[in-house]
mmCIF file of C-alpha atoms and ligand atoms in Angstrom:
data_model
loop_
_atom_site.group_PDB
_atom_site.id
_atom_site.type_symbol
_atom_site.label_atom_id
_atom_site.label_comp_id
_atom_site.label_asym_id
_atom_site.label_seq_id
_atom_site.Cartn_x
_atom_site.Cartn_y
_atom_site.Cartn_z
ATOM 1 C CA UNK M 1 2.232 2.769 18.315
ATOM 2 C CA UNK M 2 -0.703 2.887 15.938
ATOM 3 C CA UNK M 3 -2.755 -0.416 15.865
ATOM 4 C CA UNK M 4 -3.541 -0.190 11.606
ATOM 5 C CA UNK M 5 -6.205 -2.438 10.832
ATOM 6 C CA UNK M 6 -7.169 -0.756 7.646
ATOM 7 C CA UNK M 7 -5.880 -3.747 5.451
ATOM 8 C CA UNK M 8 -3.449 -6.631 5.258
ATOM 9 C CA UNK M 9 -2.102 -4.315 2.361
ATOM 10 C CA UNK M 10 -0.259 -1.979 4.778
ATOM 11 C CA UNK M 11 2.525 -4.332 6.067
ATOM 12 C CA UNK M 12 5.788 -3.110 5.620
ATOM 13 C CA UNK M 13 8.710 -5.416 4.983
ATOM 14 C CA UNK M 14 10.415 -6.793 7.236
ATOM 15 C CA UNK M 15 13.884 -7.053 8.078
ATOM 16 C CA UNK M 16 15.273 -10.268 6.940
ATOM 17 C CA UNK M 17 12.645 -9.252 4.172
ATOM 18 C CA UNK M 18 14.671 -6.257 3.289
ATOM 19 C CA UNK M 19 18.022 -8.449 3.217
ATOM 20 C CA UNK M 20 16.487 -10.943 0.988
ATOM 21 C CA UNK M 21 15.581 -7.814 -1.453
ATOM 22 C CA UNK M 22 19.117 -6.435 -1.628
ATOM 23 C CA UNK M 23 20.869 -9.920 -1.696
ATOM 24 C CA UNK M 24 18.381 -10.878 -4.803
ATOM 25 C CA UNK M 25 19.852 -11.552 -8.040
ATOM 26 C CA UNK M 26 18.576 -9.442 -10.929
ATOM 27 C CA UNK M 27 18.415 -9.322 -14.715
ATOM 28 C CA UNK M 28 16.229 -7.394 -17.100
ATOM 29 C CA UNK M 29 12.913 -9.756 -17.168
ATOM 30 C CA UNK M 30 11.164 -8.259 -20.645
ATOM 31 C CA UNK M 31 14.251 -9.640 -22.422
ATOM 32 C CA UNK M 32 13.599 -12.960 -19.619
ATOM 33 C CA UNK M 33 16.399 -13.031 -17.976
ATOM 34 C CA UNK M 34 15.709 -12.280 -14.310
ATOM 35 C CA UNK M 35 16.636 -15.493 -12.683
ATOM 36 C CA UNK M 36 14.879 -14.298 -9.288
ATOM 37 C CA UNK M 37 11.457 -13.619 -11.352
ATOM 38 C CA UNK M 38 12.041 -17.120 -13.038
ATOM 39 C CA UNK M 39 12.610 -18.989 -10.159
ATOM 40 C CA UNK M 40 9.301 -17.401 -8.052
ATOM 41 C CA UNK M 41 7.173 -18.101 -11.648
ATOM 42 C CA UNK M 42 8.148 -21.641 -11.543
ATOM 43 C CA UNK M 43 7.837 -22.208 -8.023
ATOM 44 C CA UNK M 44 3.927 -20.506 -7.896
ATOM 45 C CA UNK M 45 2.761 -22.311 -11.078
ATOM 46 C CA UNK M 46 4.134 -25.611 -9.138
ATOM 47 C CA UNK M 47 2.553 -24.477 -5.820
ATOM 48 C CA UNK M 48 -0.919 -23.745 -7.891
ATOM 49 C CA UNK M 49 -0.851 -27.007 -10.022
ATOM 50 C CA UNK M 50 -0.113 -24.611 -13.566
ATOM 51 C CA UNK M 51 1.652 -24.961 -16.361
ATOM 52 C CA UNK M 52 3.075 -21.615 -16.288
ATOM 53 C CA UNK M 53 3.044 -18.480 -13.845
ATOM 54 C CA UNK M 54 3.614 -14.532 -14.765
ATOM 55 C CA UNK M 55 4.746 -12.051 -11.743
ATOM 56 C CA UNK M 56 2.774 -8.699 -11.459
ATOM 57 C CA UNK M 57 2.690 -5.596 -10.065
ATOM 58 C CA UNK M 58 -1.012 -5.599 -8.629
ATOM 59 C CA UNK M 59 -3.632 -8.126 -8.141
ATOM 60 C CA UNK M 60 -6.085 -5.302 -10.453
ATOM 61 C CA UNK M 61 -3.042 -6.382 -13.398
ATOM 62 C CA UNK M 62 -3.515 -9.600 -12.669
ATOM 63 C CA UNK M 63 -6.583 -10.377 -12.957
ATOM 64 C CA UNK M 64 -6.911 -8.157 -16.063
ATOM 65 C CA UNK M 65 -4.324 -9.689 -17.687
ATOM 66 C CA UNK M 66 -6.345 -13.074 -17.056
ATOM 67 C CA UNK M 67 -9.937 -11.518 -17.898
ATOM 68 C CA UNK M 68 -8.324 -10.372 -21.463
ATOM 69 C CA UNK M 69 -5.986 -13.385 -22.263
ATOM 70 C CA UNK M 70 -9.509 -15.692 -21.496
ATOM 71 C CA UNK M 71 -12.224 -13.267 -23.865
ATOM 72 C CA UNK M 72 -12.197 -11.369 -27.012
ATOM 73 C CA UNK M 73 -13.953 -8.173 -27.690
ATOM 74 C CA UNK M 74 -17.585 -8.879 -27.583
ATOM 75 C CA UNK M 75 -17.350 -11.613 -24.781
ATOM 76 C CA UNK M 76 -18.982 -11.878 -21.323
ATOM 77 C CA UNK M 77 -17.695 -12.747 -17.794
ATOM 78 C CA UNK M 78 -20.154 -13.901 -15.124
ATOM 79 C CA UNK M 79 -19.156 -12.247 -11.812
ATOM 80 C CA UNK M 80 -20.454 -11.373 -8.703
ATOM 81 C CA UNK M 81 -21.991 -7.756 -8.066
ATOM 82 C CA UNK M 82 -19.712 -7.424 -5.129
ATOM 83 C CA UNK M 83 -16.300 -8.900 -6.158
ATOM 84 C CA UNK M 84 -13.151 -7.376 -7.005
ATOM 85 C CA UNK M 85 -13.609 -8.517 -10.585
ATOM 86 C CA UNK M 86 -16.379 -6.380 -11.152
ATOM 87 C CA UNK M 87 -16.814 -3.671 -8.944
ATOM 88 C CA UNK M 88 -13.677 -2.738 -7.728
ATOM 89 C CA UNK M 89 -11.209 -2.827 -10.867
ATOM 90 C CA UNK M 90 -12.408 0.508 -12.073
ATOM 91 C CA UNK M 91 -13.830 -1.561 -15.216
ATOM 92 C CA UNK M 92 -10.935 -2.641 -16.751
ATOM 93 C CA UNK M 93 -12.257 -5.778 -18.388
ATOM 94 C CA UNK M 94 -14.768 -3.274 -20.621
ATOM 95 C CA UNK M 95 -12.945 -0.683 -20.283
ATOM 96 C CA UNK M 96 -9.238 -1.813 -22.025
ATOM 97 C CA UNK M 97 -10.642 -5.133 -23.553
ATOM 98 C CA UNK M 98 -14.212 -4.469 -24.577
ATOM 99 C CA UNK M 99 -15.595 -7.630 -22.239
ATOM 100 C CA UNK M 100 -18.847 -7.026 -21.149
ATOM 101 C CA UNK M 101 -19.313 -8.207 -17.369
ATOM 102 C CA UNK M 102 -22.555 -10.049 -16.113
ATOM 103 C CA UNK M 103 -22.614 -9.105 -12.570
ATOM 104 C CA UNK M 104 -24.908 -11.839 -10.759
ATOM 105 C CA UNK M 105 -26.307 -11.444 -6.585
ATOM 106 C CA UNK M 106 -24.499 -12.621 -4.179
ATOM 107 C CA UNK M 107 -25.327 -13.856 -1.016
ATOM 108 C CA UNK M 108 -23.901 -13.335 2.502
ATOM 109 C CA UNK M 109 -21.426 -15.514 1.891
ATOM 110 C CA UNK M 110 -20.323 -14.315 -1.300
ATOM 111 C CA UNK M 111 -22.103 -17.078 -3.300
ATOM 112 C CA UNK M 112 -23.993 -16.512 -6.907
ATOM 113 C CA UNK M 113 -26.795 -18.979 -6.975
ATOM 114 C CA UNK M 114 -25.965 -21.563 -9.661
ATOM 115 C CA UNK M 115 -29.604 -21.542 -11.013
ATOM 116 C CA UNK M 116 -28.579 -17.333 -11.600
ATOM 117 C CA UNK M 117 -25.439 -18.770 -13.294
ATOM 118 C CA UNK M 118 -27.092 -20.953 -15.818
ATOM 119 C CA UNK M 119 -29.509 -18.785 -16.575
ATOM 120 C CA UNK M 120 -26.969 -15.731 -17.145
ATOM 121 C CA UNK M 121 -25.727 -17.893 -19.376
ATOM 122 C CA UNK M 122 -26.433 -17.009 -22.613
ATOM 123 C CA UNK M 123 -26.902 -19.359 -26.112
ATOM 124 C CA UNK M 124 -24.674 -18.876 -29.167
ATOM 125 C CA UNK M 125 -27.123 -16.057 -30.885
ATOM 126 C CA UNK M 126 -25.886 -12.952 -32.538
ATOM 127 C CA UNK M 127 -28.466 -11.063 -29.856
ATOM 128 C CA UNK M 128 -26.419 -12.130 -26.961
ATOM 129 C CA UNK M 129 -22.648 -11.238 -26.357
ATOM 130 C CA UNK M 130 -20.988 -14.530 -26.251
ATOM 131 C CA UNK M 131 -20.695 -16.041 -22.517
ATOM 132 C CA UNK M 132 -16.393 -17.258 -21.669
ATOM 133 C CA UNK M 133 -15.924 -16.694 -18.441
ATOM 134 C CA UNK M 134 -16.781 -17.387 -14.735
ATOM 135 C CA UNK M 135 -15.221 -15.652 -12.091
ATOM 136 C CA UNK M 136 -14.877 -16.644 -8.438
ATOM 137 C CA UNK M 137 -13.152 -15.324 -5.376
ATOM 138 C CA UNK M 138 -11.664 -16.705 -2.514
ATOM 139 C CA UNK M 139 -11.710 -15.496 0.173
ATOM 140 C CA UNK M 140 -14.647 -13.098 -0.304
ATOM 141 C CA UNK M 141 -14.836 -10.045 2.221
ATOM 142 C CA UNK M 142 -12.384 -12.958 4.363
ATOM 143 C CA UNK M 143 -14.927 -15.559 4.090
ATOM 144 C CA UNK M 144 -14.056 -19.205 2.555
ATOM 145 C CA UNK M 145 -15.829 -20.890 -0.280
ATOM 146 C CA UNK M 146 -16.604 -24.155 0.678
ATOM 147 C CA UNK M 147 -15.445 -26.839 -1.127
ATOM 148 C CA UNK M 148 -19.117 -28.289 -2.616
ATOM 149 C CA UNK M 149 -19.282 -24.883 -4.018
ATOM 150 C CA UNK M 150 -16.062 -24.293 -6.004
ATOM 151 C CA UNK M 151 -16.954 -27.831 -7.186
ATOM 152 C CA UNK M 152 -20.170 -27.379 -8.143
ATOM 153 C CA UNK M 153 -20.152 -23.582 -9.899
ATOM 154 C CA UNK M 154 -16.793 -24.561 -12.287
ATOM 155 C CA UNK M 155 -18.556 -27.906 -13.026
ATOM 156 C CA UNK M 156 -21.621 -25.908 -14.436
ATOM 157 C CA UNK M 157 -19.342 -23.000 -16.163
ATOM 158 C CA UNK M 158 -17.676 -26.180 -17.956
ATOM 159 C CA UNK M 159 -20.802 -27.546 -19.058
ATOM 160 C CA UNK M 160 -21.472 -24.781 -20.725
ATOM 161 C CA UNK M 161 -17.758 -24.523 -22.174
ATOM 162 C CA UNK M 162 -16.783 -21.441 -19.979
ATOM 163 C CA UNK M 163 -12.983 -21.637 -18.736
ATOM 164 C CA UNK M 164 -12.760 -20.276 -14.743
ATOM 165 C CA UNK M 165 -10.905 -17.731 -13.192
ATOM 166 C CA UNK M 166 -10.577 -17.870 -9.710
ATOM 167 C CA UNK M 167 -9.239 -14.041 -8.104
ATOM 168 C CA UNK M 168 -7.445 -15.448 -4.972
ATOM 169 C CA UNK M 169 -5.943 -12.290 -3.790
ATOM 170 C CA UNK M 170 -5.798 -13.976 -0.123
ATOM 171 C CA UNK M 171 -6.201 -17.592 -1.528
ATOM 172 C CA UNK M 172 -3.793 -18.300 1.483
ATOM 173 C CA UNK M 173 -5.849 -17.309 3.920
ATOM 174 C CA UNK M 174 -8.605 -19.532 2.387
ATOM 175 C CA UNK M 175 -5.908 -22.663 2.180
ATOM 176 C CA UNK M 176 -4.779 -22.259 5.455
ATOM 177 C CA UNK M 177 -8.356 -21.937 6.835
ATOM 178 C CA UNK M 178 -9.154 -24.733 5.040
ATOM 179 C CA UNK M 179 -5.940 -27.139 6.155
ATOM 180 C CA UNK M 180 -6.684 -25.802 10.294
ATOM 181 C CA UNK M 181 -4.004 -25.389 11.934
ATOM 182 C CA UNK M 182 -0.821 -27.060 11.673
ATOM 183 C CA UNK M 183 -2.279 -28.186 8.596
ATOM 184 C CA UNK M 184 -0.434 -28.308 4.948
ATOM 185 C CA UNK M 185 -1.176 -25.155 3.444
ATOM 186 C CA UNK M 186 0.152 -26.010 0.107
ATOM 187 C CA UNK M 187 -1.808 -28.806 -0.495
ATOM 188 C CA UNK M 188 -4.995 -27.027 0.988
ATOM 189 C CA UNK M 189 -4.088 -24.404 -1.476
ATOM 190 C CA UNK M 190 -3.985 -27.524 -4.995
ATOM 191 C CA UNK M 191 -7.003 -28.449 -3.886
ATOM 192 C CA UNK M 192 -8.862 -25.083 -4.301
ATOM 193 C CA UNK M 193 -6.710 -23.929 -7.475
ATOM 194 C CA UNK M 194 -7.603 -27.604 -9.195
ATOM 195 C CA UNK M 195 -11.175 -25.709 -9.790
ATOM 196 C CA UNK M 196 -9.667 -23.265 -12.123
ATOM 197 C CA UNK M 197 -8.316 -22.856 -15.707
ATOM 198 C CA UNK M 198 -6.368 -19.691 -14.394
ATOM 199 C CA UNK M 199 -6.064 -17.980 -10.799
ATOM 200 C CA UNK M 200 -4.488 -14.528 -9.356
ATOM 201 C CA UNK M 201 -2.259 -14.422 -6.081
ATOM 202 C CA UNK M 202 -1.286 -11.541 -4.322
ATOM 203 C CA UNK M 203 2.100 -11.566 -2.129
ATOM 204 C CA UNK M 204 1.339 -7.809 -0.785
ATOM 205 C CA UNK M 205 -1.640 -8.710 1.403
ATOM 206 C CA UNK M 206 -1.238 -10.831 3.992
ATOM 207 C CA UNK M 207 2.138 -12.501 2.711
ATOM 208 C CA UNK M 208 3.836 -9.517 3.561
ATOM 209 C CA UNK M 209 5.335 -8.418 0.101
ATOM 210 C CA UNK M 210 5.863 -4.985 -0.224
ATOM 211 C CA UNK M 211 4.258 -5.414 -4.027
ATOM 212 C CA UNK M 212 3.367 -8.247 -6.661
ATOM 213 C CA UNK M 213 0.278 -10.741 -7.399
ATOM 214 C CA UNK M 214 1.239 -14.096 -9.891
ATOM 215 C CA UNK M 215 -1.227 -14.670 -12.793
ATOM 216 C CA UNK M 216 -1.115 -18.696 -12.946
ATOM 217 C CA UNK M 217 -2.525 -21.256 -15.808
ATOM 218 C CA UNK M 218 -1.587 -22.548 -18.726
ATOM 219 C CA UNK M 219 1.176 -21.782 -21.110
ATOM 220 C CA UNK M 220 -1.199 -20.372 -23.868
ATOM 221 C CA UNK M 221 -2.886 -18.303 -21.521
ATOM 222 C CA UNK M 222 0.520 -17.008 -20.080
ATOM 223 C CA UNK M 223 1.761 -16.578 -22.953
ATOM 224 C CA UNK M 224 -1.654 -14.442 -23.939
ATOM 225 C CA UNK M 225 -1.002 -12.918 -20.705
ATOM 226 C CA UNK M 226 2.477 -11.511 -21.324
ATOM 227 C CA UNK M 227 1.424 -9.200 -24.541
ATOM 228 C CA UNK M 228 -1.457 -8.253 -22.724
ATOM 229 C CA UNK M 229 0.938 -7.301 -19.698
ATOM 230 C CA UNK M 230 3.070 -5.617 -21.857
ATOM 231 C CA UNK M 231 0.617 -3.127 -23.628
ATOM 232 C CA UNK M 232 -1.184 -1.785 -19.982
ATOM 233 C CA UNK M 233 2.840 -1.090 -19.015
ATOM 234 C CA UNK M 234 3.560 -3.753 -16.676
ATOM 235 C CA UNK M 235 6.534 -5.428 -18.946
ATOM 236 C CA UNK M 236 9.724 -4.341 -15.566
ATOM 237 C CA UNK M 237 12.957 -5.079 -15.237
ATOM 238 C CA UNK M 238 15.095 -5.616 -12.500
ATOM 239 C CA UNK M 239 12.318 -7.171 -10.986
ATOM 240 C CA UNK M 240 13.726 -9.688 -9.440
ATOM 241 C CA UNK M 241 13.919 -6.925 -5.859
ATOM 242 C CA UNK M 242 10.144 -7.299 -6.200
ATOM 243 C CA UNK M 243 10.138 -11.369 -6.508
ATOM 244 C CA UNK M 244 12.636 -12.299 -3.851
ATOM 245 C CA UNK M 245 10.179 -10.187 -1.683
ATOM 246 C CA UNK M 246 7.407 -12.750 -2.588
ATOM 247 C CA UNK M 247 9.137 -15.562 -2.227
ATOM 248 C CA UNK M 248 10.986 -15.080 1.273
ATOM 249 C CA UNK M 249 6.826 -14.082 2.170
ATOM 250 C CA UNK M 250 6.018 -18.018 0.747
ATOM 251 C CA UNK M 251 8.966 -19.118 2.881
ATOM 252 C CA UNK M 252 7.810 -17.813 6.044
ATOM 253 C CA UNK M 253 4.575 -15.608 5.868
ATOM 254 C CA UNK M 254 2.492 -18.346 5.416
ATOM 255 C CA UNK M 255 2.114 -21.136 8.022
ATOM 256 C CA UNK M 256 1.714 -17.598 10.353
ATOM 257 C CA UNK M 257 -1.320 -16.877 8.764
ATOM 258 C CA UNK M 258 -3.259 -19.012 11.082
ATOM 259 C CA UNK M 259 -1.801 -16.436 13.850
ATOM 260 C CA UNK M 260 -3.853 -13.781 11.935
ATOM 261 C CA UNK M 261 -7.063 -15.509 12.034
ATOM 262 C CA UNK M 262 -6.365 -16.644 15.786
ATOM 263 C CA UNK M 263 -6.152 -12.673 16.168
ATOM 264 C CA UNK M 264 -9.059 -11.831 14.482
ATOM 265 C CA UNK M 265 -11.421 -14.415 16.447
ATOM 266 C CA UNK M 266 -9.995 -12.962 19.176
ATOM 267 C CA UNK M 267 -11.552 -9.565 17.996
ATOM 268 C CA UNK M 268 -14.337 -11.102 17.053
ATOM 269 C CA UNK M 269 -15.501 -12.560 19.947
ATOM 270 C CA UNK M 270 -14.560 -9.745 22.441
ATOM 271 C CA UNK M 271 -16.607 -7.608 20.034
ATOM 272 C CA UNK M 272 -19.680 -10.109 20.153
ATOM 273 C CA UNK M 273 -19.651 -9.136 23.948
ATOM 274 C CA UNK M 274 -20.195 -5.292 23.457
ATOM 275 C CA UNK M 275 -23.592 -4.035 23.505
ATOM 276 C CA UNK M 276 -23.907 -1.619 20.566
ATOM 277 C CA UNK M 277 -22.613 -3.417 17.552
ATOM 278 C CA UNK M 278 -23.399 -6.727 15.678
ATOM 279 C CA UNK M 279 -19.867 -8.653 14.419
ATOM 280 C CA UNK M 280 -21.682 -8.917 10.797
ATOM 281 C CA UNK M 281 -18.967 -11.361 10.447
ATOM 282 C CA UNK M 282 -15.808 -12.378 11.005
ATOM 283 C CA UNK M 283 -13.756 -15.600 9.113
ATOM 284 C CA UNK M 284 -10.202 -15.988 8.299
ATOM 285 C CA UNK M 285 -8.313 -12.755 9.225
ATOM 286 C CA UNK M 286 -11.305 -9.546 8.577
ATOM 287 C CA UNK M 287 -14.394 -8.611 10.685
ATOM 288 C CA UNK M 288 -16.855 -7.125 9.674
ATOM 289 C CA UNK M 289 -19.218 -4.572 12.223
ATOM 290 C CA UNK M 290 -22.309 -3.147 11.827
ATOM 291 C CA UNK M 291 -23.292 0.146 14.346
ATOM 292 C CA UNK M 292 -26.220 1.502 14.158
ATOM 293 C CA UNK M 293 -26.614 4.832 12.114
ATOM 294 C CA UNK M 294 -23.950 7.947 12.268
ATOM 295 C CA UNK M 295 -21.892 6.393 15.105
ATOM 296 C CA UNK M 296 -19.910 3.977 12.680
ATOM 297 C CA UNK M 297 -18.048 7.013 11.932
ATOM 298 C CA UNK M 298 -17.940 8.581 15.470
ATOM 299 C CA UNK M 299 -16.571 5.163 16.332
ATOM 300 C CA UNK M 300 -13.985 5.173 13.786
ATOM 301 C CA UNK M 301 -13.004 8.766 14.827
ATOM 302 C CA UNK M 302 -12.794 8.035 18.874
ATOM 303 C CA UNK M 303 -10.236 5.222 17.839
ATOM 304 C CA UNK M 304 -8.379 7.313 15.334
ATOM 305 C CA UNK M 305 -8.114 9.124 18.348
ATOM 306 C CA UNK M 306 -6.671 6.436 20.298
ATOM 307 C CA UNK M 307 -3.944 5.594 17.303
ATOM 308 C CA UNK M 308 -6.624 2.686 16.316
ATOM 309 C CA UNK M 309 -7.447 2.349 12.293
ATOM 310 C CA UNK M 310 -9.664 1.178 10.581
ATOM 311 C CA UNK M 311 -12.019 1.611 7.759
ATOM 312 C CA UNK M 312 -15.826 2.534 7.559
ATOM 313 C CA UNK M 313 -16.545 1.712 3.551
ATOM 314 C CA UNK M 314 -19.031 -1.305 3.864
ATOM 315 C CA UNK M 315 -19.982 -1.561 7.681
ATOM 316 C CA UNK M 316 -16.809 -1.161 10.297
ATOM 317 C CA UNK M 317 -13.883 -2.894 8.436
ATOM 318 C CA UNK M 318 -11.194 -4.517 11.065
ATOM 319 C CA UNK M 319 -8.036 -6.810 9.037
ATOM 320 C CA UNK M 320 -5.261 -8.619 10.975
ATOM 321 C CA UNK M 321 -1.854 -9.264 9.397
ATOM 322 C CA UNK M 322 2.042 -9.491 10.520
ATOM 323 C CA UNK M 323 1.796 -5.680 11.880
ATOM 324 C CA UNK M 324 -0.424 -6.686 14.723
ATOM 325 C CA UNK M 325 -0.224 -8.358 17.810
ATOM 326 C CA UNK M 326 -2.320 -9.323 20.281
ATOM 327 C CA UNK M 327 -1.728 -6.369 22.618
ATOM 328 C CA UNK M 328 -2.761 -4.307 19.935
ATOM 329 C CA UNK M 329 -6.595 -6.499 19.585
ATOM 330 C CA UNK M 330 -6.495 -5.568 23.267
ATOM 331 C CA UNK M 331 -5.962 -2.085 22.815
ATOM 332 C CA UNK M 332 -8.719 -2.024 20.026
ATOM 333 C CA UNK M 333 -11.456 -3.821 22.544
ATOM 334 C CA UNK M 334 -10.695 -1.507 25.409
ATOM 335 C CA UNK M 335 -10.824 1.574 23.053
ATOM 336 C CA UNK M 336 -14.238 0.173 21.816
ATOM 337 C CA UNK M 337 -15.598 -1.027 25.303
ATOM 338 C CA UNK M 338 -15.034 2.551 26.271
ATOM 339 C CA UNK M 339 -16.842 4.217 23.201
ATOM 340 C CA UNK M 340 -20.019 2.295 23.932
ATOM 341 C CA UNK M 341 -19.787 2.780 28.031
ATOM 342 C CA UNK M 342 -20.572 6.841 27.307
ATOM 343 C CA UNK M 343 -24.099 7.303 28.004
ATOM 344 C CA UNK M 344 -26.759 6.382 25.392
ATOM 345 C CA UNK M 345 -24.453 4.972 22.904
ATOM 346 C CA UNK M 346 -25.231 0.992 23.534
ATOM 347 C CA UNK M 347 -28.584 1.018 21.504
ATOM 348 C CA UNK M 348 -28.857 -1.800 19.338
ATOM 349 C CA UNK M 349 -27.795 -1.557 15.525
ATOM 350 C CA UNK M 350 -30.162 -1.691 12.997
ATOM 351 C CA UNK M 351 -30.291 -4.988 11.020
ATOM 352 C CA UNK M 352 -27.696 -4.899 7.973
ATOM 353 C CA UNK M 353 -29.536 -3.992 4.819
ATOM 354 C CA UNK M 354 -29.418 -6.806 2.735
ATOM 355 C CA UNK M 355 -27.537 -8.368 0.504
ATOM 356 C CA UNK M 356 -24.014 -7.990 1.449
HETATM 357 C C1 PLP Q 401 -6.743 -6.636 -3.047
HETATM 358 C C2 PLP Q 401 -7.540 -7.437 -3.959
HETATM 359 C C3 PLP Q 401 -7.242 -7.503 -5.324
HETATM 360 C C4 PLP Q 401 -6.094 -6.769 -5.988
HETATM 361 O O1 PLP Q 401 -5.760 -5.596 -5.443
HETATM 362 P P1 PLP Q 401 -4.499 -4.720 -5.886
HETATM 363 O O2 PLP Q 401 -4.591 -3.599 -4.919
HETATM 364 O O3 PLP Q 401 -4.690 -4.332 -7.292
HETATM 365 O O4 PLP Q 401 -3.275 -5.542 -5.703
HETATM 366 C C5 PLP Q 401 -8.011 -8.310 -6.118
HETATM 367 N N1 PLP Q 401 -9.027 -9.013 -5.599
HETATM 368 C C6 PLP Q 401 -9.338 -8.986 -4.309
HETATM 369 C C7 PLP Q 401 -10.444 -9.832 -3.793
HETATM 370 C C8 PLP Q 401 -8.616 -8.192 -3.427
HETATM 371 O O5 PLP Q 401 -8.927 -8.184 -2.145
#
């Protein structure tokens, strides 16, 4: 049995998933009539305090669709150098709709400093592109925005009269972090999407969805939304398979997120034991691992070897989700306890260079 902590993105569906696809009812939803796509819109844009919701086939069209239906050609987003938004969308937002991104520092935890924010932000000149948007994420690298934060950052952008977009591919895992468990997810989740004019949700991460993200805000900006949907081919049809997915996931994928983060403190803190490696960190359901130089990737390769995966892009990469258990955490820890026992491989890592 491989152990594949690559990403929450490589869940397969399960099998009362599977039913709920082939039992779903279907219509043709560019001419609107897929009553299983209706139904999941209506329900999300209740769940996320919005007007109006639109289903998608990727968080990356998701957030597009929100970055173009907020700016014009000639406008400006302020984002963080390392989110989603900016650096890992190949472009889009310049590339398809000619919105020129201001990519700000972030700090460990993901945060831009608000005194960076104001002062990206530019007055109405004709030197200056004209500043719309703020974009936040949450989680960021599985790490929660605190509360004072998200308060703080949309109350500036508003000042300034820039609407918010919050990219919440794992919002869920920030809500439930936030409610603790046995807490009320939902309402966990209102009070972080009460921030933000619009905000992205992904059902194929840890919900469990084989595919789909909801764009959520107002009608206008649906509505905005939907043409721009449309033109980068994301206008499908019986679509209603992909929806009844997403919402059997908000049914009962999410209350058993908490079991994901209980996993991934679990790998976290057997980690912390091992001399050899630094738990950079760990929060919600990812941990992150520094080794010191070159043996990140013999590491990777000895548990390959073992039927462990994971990924080496920033640092050692480790995500819990519904394919893991905790026999398979256990499996991981031995197979790394037994990399670092071979002789001369327990020197300390290097510091992390700085900022991540
Ligand atoms: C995964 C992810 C997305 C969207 O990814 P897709 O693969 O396009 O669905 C967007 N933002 C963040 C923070 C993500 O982790």
């Amino acid at each position: 049995m491989i152990v594949d902590l690559r990403s929450d993105t490589v869940t397969r569906p399960t099998e009362v998933m599977r039913a709920a696809i082939a039992r779903a009812e279907v219509g043709d939803d560019v001419f609107g009539d897929d009553p299983t796509v209706l139904a999941l819109q209506a329900r999300v844009a209740a769940l996320t305090g919005m007007e109006a919701a639109l289903f998608m086939a990727s968080g990356t069209q998701s957030n597009l669709c929100g970055m173009l239906a907020h700016c014009q050609r000639g406008d400006e987003y302020i984002v963080g150098q390392l989110a989603h938004t900016y650096r890992y969308e190949g472009g889009g937002a310049a590339v398809l709709g000619s919105i020129q991104p201001q990519p700000l520092t972030q700090d460990a935890q993901g945060q831009m400093a608000l005194a960076d924010i104001a002062a990206a932000i530019k007055p109405d000149d004709p030197h200056f592109a004209r500043t719309r948007l703020l974009c936040l994420e949450n989680t960021w690298n599985g790490q929660v925005m605190p509360h004072p934060y998200l308060a703080e950052a949309t109350a500036l952008a508003r000042q300034h009269g820039l609407a918010c977009h919050l990219d919440g591919a794992r919002v869920f895992n920030a809500a439930a972090a936030d409610a603790g468990p046995g807490g009320d997810v939902f309402a966990a989740l209102q009070r972080i999407t009460a921030y933000f004019d619009s905000v992205s949700v992904c059902f194929s991460k840890g919900l469990g969805a084989p595919v789909g993200s909801m764009l959520c805000g107002s009608k206008d900006l649906i509505s905005r939304a939907q043409r721009v949907r449309k033109m980068v081919g994301g206008g499908m049809r019986q679509v209603g398979l992909l929806a009844a997915a997403a919402d059997h996931a908000l049914d009962h994928h999410v209350m058993r997120l908490h079991d994901d983060h209980a996993l991934a403190a679990q790998l976290a803190e057997g980690l912390r034991e091992i001399p050899g490696l630094r738990v950079r960190s760990a929060a919600t359901n990812i941990v992150f691992v520094d080794v010191a130089d070159g043996r990140g990737a013999d590491l990777l390769a000895h548990l390959k070897a073992r039927g462990i995966w994971a990924t080496g892009l920033i640092g050692l990469r480790f995500v819990t989700h519904l394919g893991v258990d905790r026999e398979g955490i256990s499996r991981t820890l031995a197979a790394v306890r037994e990399f670092f026992a071979e002789p001369g491989r327990a020197a300390a890592p290097a510091a992390a260079a700085g900022p991540y």
